[in-house]
Short mmCIF file of C-alpha atoms in Angstrom, two decimals:
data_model
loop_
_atom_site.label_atom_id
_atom_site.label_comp_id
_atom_site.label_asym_id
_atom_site.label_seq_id
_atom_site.Cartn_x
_atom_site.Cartn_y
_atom_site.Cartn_z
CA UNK A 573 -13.81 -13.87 30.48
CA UNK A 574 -11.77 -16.26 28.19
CA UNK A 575 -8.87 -15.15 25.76
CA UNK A 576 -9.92 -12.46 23.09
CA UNK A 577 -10.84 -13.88 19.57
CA UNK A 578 -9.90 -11.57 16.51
CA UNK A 579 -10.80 -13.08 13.19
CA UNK A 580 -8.36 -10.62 10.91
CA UNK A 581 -7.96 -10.61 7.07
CA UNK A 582 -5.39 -8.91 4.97
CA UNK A 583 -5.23 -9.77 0.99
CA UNK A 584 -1.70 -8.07 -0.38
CA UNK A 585 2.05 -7.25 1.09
CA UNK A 586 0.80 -3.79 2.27
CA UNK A 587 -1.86 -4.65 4.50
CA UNK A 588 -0.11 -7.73 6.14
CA UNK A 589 2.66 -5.00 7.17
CA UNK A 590 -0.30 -3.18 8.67
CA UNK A 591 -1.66 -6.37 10.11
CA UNK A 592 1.47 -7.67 11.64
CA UNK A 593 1.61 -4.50 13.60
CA UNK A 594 -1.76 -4.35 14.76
CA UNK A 595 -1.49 -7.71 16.09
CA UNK A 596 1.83 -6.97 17.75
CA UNK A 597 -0.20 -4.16 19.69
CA UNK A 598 -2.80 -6.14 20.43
CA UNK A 599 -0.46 -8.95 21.51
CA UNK A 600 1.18 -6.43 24.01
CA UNK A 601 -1.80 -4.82 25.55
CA UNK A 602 -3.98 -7.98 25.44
CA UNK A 603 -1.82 -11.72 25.94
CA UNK A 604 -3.06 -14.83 25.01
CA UNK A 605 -5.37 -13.42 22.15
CA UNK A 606 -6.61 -16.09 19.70
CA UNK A 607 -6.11 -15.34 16.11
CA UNK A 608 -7.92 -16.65 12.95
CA UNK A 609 -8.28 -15.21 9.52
CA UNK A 610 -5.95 -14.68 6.71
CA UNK A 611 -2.40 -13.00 6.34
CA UNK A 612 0.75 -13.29 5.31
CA UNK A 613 4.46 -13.52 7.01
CA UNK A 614 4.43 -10.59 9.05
CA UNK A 615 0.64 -11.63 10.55
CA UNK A 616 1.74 -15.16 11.00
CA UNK A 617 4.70 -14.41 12.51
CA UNK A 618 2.32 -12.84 15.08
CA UNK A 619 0.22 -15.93 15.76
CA UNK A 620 -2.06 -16.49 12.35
CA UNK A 621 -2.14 -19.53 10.82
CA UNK A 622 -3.60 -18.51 6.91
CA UNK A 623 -6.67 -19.87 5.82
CA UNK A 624 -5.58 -19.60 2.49
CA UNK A 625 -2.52 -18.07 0.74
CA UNK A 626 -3.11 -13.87 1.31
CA UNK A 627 -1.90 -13.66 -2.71
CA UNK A 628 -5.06 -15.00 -4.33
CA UNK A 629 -6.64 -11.55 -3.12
CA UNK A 630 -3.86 -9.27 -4.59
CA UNK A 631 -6.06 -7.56 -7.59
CA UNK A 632 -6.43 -3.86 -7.38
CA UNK A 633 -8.77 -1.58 -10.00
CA UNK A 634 -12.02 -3.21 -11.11
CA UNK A 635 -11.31 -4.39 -14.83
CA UNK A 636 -8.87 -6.43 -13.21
CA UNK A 637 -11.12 -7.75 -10.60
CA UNK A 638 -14.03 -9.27 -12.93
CA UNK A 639 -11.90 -11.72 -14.69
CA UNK A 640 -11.54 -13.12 -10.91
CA UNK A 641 -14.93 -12.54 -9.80
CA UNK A 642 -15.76 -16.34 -9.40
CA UNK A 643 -12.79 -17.15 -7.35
CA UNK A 644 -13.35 -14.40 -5.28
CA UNK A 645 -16.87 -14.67 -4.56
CA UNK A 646 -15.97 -17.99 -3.59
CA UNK A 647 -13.31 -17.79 -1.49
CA UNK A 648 -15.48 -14.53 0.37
CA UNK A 649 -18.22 -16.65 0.97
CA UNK A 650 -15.60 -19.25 2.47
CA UNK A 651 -14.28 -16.54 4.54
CA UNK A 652 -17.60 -15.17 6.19
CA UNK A 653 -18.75 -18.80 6.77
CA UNK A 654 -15.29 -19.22 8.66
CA UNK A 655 -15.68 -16.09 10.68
CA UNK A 656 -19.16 -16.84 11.76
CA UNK A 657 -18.48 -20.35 12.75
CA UNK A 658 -15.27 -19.06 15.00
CA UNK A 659 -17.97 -16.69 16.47
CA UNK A 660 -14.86 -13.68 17.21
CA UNK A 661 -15.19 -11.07 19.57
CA UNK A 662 -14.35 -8.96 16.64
CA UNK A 663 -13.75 -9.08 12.95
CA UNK A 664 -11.16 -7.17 11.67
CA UNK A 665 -10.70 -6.61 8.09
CA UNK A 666 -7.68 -4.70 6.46
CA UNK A 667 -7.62 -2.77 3.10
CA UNK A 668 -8.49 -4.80 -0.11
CA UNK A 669 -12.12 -3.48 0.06
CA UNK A 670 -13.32 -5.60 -2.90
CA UNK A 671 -12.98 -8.33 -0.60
CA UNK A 672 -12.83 -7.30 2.89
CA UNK A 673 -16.20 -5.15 2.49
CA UNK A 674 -17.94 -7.91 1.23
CA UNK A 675 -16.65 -10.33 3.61
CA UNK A 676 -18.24 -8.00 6.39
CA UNK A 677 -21.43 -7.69 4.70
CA UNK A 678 -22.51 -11.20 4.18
CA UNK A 679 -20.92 -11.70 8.36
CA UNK A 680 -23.41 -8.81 9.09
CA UNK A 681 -26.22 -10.73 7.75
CA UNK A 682 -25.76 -13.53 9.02
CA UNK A 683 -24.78 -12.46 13.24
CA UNK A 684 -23.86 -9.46 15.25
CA UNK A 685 -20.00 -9.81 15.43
CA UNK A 686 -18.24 -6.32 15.82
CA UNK A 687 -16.64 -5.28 12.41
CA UNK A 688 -13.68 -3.18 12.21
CA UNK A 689 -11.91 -2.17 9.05
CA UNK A 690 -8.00 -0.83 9.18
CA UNK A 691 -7.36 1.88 6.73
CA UNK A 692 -10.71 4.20 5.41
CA UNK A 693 -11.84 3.84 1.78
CA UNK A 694 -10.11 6.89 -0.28
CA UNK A 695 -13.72 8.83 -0.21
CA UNK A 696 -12.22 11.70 -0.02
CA UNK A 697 -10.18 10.93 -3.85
CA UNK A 698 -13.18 8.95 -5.76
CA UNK A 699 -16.68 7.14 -4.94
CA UNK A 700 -17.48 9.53 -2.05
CA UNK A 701 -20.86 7.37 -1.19
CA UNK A 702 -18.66 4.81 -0.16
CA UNK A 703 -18.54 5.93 3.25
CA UNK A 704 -22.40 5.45 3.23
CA UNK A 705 -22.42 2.11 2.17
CA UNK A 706 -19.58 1.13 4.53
CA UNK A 707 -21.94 2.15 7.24
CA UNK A 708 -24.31 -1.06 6.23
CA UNK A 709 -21.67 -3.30 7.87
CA UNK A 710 -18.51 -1.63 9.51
CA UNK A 711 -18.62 -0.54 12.93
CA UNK A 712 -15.46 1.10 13.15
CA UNK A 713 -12.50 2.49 11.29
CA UNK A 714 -9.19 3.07 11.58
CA UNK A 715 -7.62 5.77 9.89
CA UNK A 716 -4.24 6.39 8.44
CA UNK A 717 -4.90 10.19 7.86
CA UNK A 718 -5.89 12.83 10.29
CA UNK A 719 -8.26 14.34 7.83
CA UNK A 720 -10.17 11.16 7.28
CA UNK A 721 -12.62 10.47 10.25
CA UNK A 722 -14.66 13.54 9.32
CA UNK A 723 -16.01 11.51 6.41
CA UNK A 724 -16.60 8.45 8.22
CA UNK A 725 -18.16 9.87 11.10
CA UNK A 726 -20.80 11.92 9.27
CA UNK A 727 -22.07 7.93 8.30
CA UNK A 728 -22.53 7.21 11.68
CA UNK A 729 -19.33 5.23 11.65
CA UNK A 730 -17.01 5.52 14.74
CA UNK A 731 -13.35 6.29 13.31
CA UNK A 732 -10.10 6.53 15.09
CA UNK A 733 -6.76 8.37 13.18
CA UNK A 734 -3.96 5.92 14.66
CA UNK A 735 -1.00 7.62 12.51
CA UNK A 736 0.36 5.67 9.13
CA UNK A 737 3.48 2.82 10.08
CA UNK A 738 5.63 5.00 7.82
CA UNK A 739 5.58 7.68 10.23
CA UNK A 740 7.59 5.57 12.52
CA UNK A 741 10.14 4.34 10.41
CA UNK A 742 13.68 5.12 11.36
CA UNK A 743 15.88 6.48 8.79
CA UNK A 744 18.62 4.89 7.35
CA UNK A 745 22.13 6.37 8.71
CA UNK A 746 24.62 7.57 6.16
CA UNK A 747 26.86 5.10 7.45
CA UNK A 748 24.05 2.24 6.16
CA UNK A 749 23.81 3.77 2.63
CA UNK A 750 27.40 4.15 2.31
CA UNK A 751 27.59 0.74 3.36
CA UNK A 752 25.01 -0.61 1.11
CA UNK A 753 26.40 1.24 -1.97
CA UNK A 754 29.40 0.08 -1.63
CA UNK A 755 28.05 -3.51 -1.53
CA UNK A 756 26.32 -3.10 -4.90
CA UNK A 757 29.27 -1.05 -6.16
CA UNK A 758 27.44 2.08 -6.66
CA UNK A 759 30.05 5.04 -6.15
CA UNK A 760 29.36 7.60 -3.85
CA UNK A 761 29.10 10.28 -7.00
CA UNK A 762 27.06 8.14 -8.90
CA UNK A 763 23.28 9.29 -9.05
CA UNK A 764 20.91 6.59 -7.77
CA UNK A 765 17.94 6.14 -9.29
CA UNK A 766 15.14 3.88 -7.53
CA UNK A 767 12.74 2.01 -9.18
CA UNK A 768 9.51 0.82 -8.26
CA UNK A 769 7.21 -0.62 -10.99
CA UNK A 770 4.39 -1.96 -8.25
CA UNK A 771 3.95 -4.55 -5.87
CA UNK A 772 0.98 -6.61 -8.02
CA UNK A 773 0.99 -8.50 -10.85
CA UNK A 774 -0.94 -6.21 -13.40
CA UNK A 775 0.53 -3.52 -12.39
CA UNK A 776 4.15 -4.51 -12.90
CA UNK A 777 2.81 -6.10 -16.37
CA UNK A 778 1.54 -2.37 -17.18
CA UNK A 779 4.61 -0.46 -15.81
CA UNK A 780 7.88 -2.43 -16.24
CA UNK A 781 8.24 -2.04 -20.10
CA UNK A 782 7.38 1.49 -20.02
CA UNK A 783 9.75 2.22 -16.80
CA UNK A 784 12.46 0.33 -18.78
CA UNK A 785 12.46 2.41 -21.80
CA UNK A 786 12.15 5.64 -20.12
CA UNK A 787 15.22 4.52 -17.95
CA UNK A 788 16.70 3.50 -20.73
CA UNK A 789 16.58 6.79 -22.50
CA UNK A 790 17.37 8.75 -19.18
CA UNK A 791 20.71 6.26 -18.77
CA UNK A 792 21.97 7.39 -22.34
CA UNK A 793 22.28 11.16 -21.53
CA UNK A 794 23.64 10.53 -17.71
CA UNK A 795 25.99 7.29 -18.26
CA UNK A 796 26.87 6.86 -14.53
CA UNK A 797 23.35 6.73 -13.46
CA UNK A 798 22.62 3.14 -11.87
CA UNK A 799 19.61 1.97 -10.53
CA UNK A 800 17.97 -0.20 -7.83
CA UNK A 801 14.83 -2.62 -7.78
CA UNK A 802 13.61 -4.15 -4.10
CA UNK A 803 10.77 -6.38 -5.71
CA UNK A 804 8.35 -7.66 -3.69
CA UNK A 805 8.23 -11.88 -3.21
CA UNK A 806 5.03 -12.50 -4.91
CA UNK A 807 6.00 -10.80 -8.37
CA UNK A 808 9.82 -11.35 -7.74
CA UNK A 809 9.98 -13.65 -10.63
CA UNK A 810 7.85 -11.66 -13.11
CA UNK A 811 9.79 -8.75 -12.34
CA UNK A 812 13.25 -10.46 -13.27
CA UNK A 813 11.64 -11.53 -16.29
CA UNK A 814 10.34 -7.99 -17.56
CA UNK A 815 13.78 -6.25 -16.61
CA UNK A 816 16.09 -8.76 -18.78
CA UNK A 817 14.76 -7.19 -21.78
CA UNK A 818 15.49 -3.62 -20.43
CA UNK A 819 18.21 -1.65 -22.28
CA UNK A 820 20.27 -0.88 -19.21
CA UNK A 821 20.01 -3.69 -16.03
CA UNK A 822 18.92 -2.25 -12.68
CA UNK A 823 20.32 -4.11 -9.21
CA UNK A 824 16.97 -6.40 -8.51
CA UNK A 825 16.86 -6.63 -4.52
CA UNK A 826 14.60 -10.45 -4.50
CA UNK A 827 13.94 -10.86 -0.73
CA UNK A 828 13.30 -14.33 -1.09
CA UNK A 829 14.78 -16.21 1.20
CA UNK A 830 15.46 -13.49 4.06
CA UNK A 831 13.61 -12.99 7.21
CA UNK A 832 10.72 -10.28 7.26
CA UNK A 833 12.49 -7.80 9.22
CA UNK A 834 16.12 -8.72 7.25
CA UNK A 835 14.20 -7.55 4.05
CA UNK A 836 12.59 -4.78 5.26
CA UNK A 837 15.77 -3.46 6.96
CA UNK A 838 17.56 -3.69 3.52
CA UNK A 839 14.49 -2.06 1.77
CA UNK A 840 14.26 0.87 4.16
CA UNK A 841 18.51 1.02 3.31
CA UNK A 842 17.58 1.35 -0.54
CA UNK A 843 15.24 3.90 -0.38
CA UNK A 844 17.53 5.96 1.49
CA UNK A 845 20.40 4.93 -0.38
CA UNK A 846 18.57 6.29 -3.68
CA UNK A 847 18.96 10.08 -4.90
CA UNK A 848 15.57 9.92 -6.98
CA UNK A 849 12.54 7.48 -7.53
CA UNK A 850 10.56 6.52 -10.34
CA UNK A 851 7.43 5.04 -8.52
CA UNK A 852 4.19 3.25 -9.00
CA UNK A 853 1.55 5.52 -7.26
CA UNK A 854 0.46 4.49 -4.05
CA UNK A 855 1.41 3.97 -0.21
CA UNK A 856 5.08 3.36 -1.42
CA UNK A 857 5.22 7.47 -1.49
CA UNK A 858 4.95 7.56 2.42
CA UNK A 859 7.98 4.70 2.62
CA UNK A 860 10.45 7.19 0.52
CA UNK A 861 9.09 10.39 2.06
CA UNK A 862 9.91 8.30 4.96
CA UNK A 863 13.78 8.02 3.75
CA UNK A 864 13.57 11.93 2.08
CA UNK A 865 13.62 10.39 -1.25
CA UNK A 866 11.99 12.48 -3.71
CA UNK A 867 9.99 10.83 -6.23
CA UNK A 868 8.27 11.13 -9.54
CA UNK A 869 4.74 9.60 -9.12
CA UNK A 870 3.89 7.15 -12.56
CA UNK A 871 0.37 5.37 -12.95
CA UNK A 872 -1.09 3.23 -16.12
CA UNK A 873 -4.87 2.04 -15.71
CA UNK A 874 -6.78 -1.00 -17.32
CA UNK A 875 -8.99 1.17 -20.10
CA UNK A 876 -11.79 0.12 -18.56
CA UNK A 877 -10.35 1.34 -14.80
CA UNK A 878 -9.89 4.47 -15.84
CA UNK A 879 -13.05 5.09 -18.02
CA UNK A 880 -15.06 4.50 -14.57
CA UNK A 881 -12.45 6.23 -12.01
CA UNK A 882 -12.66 9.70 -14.28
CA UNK A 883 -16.61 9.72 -13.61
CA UNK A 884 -16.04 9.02 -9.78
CA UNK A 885 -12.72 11.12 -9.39
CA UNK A 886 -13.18 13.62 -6.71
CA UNK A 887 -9.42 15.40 -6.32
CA UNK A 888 -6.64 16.42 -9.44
CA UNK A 889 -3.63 14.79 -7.71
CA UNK A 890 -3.10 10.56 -6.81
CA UNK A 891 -0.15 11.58 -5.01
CA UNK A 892 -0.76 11.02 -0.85
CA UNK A 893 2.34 13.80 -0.58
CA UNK A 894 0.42 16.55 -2.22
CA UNK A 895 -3.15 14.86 -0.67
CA UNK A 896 -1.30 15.00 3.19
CA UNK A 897 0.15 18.12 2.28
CA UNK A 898 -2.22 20.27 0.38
CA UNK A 899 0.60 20.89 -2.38
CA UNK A 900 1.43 19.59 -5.96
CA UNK A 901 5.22 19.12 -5.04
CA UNK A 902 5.31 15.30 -6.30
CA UNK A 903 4.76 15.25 -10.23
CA UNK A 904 2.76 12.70 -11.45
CA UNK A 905 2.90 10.96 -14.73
CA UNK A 906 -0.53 9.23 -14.74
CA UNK A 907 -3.39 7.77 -17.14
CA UNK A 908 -3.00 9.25 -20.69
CA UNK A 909 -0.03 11.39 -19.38
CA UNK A 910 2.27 8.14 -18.26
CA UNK A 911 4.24 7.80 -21.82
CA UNK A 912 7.63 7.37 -21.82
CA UNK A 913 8.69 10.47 -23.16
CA UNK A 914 6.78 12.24 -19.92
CA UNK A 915 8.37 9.65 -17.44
CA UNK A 916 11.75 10.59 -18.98
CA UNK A 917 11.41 14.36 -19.17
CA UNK A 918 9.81 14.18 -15.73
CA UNK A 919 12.56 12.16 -13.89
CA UNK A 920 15.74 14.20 -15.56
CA UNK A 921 14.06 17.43 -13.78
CA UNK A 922 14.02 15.62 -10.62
CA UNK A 923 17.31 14.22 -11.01
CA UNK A 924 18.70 17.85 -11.94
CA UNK A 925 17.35 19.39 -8.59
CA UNK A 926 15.62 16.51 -6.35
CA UNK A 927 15.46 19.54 -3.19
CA UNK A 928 12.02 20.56 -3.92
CA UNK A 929 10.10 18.25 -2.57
CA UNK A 930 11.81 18.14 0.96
CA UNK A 931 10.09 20.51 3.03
CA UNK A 932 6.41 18.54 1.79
CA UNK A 933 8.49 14.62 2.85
CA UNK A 934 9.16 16.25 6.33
CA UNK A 935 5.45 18.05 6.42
CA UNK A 936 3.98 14.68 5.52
CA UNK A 937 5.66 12.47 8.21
CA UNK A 938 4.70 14.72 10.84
CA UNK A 939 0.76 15.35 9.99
CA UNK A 940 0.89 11.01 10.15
CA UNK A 941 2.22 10.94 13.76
CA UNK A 942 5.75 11.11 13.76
CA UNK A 943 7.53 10.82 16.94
CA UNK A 944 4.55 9.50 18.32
CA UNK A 945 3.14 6.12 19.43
CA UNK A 946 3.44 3.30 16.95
CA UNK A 947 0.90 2.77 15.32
CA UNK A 948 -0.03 -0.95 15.35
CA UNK A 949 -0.21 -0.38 19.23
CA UNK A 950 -1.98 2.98 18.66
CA UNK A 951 -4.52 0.66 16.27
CA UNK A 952 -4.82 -2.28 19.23
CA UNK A 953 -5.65 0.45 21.72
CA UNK A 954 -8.23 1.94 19.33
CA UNK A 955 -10.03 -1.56 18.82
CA UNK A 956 -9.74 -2.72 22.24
CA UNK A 957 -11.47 0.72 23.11
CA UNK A 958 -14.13 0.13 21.40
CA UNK A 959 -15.00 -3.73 22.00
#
């Protein structure tokens, strides 16, 4: 038997994180494995060589797909010619459904090439019947949450729960936040507010001015407040252009330039660092419950988004801490709610007593494996399993 071929595809920051890791496991418990696909740093630092840049596929919510649908349904077709033609022992696809799904379907009709997909479709938030439909041309998933198999395997889909990457991360020391306050010259009295208006385009476009106004007004009652902004590298420079009109400057942390694991060190610092966060919703909850940083959830949909997503919404919360958790600990400022007099009313509570949502960030880590195995080699052992 020659070396294992994975075709693997990742289209934003989050699942090349997820990717990188997966590989690494796979990398351990299988050498010499023969990689093709697309991914960003962390997969290519793992052996991938891109078949196109991973940030063309960064769109998230539908409106905001179907002004890219051409490109898309190009570069898909492009990508499930490619994965036929390498003829893998296994396709694996990670997040992005919009893509990745469809990439799987049209391999599916055209061969028999094992199809896994690396995180399950949020069935259990909105669109329930996509589980079913999934079934039509994934083989297996692998899970993030321990309550999600359930719904995959009543489609006749085989699912594994491998534990969520967040789990795993260590902690910051004190001595590392001291350290990095003192490097941006935030005192050690001074509240620390962390801000995070989203890792994609739109949604920094839909968040930033109404974070910065909010922060603004939250700044003018509590003077010594400063604040903190990791951006990620692919809206690094829209980011630094929405915050210079902000009435009160936050510290922008622009990885550019550093090494993968450089940047993510200093991230995981931040978040740690910080007293409070004002956060786009999504899997950046898990990274701060992951550094006990409580959070105020904040979410603004295209119109058009959010006119479909109420008819398909099956849950009241957004927020993965009170989904893990079975609470309603993390408040969230979403849809017609996120305004900036909410956001600012929401985040001076928090500020004033940030202790109640401890006991959920320590629930939450250990219900996604903490202490466990990692879970990119947890995810490698899963697919490797199954082949």
């Amino acid at each position: 038997m020659g070396a294992l071929k994975v075709f693997i595809v990742a289209g934003e920051p989050s699942g090349d994180a997820l990717g990188g890791a997966l590989m690494r496991g796979l990398n351990t418990l299988a050498p010499g494995v023969v990689y093709a696909g697309i991914g960003g740093p962390l997969m290519q630092s793992q052996g991938l060589t891109s078949q196109f840049d991973m940030n063309e596929l960064s769109v998230m919510g539908i409106a905001e797909v179907l002004p890219k649908y051409r490109h898309l349904k190009r570069r898909i077709k492009e990508t499930a010619d490619a994965v036929v033609a390498t003829k893998p022992d296994v396709l694996i696809t990670i997040d992005s459904p919009d893509f990745s799904l469809r990439v799987a379907k049209q391999v599916k009709a055209q061969s028999s090439i094992r199809t896994v997909h690396y995180v399950a479709p949020t069935v259990w938030a909105w669109r329930p019947k996509r589980a079913a439909k999934m079934a039509q041309m994934i083989d297996h998933v692998l899970a993030l949450f321990p309550f999600e198999p359930p719904y995959m395997e009543a489609e006749g889909i085989a699912c594994d729960f491998v534990g969520h990457p967040a789990a795993t991360v260590p902690r910051a020391t004190p001595a590392e936040t001291a350290a990095f306050r003192a490097e941006h010259g935030v005192a050690e009295a001074d509240p620390l507010a962390l801000v995070l208006p989203g890792s994609r385009r739109g949604e920094v476009s839909r968040m930033a001015p109404v974070f910065g106004e909010a922060l603004g007004q939250i700044s003018a009652t509590r003077p010594a407040m400063r604040m903190i902004l990791p951006v990620a590298p692919a809206v690094a420079a829209l980011v630094k252009a929405e915050v210079s009109d902000w009435p009160v400057a936050p510290i922008v942390l622009d990885p550019s330039g550093m090494s993968p694991e450089a940047a993510a060190t200093r991230k995981r610092t931040a978040f740690a660092a910080a007293d409070a966060a004002l956060a786009t919703s999504g899997t950046v909850a898990l990274e701060l419950a992951a550094a006990g940083t409580p959070m105020v959830s904040a979410y603004s949909f295209h119109w058009l988004t959010l006119f479909i997503l109420k008819r398909m919404a099956v849950t009241d919360t957004g927020s993965l801490i009170n989904h893990v958790t079975e609470t309603r600990v993390v408040p969230e400022v979403i849809a017609e709610k996120f305004t900036v007099p909410n956001i600012v009313a929401a985040m001076n509570t928090l500020l004033d007593d940030p202790s109640g949502q401890a006991a959920a960030m320590e629930l939450t880590m250990d219900r996604l494996g903490r202490g466990g195995e990692d879970p990119g080699l947890r995810a490698a052992r899963a697919v490797l399993d199954r082949l």
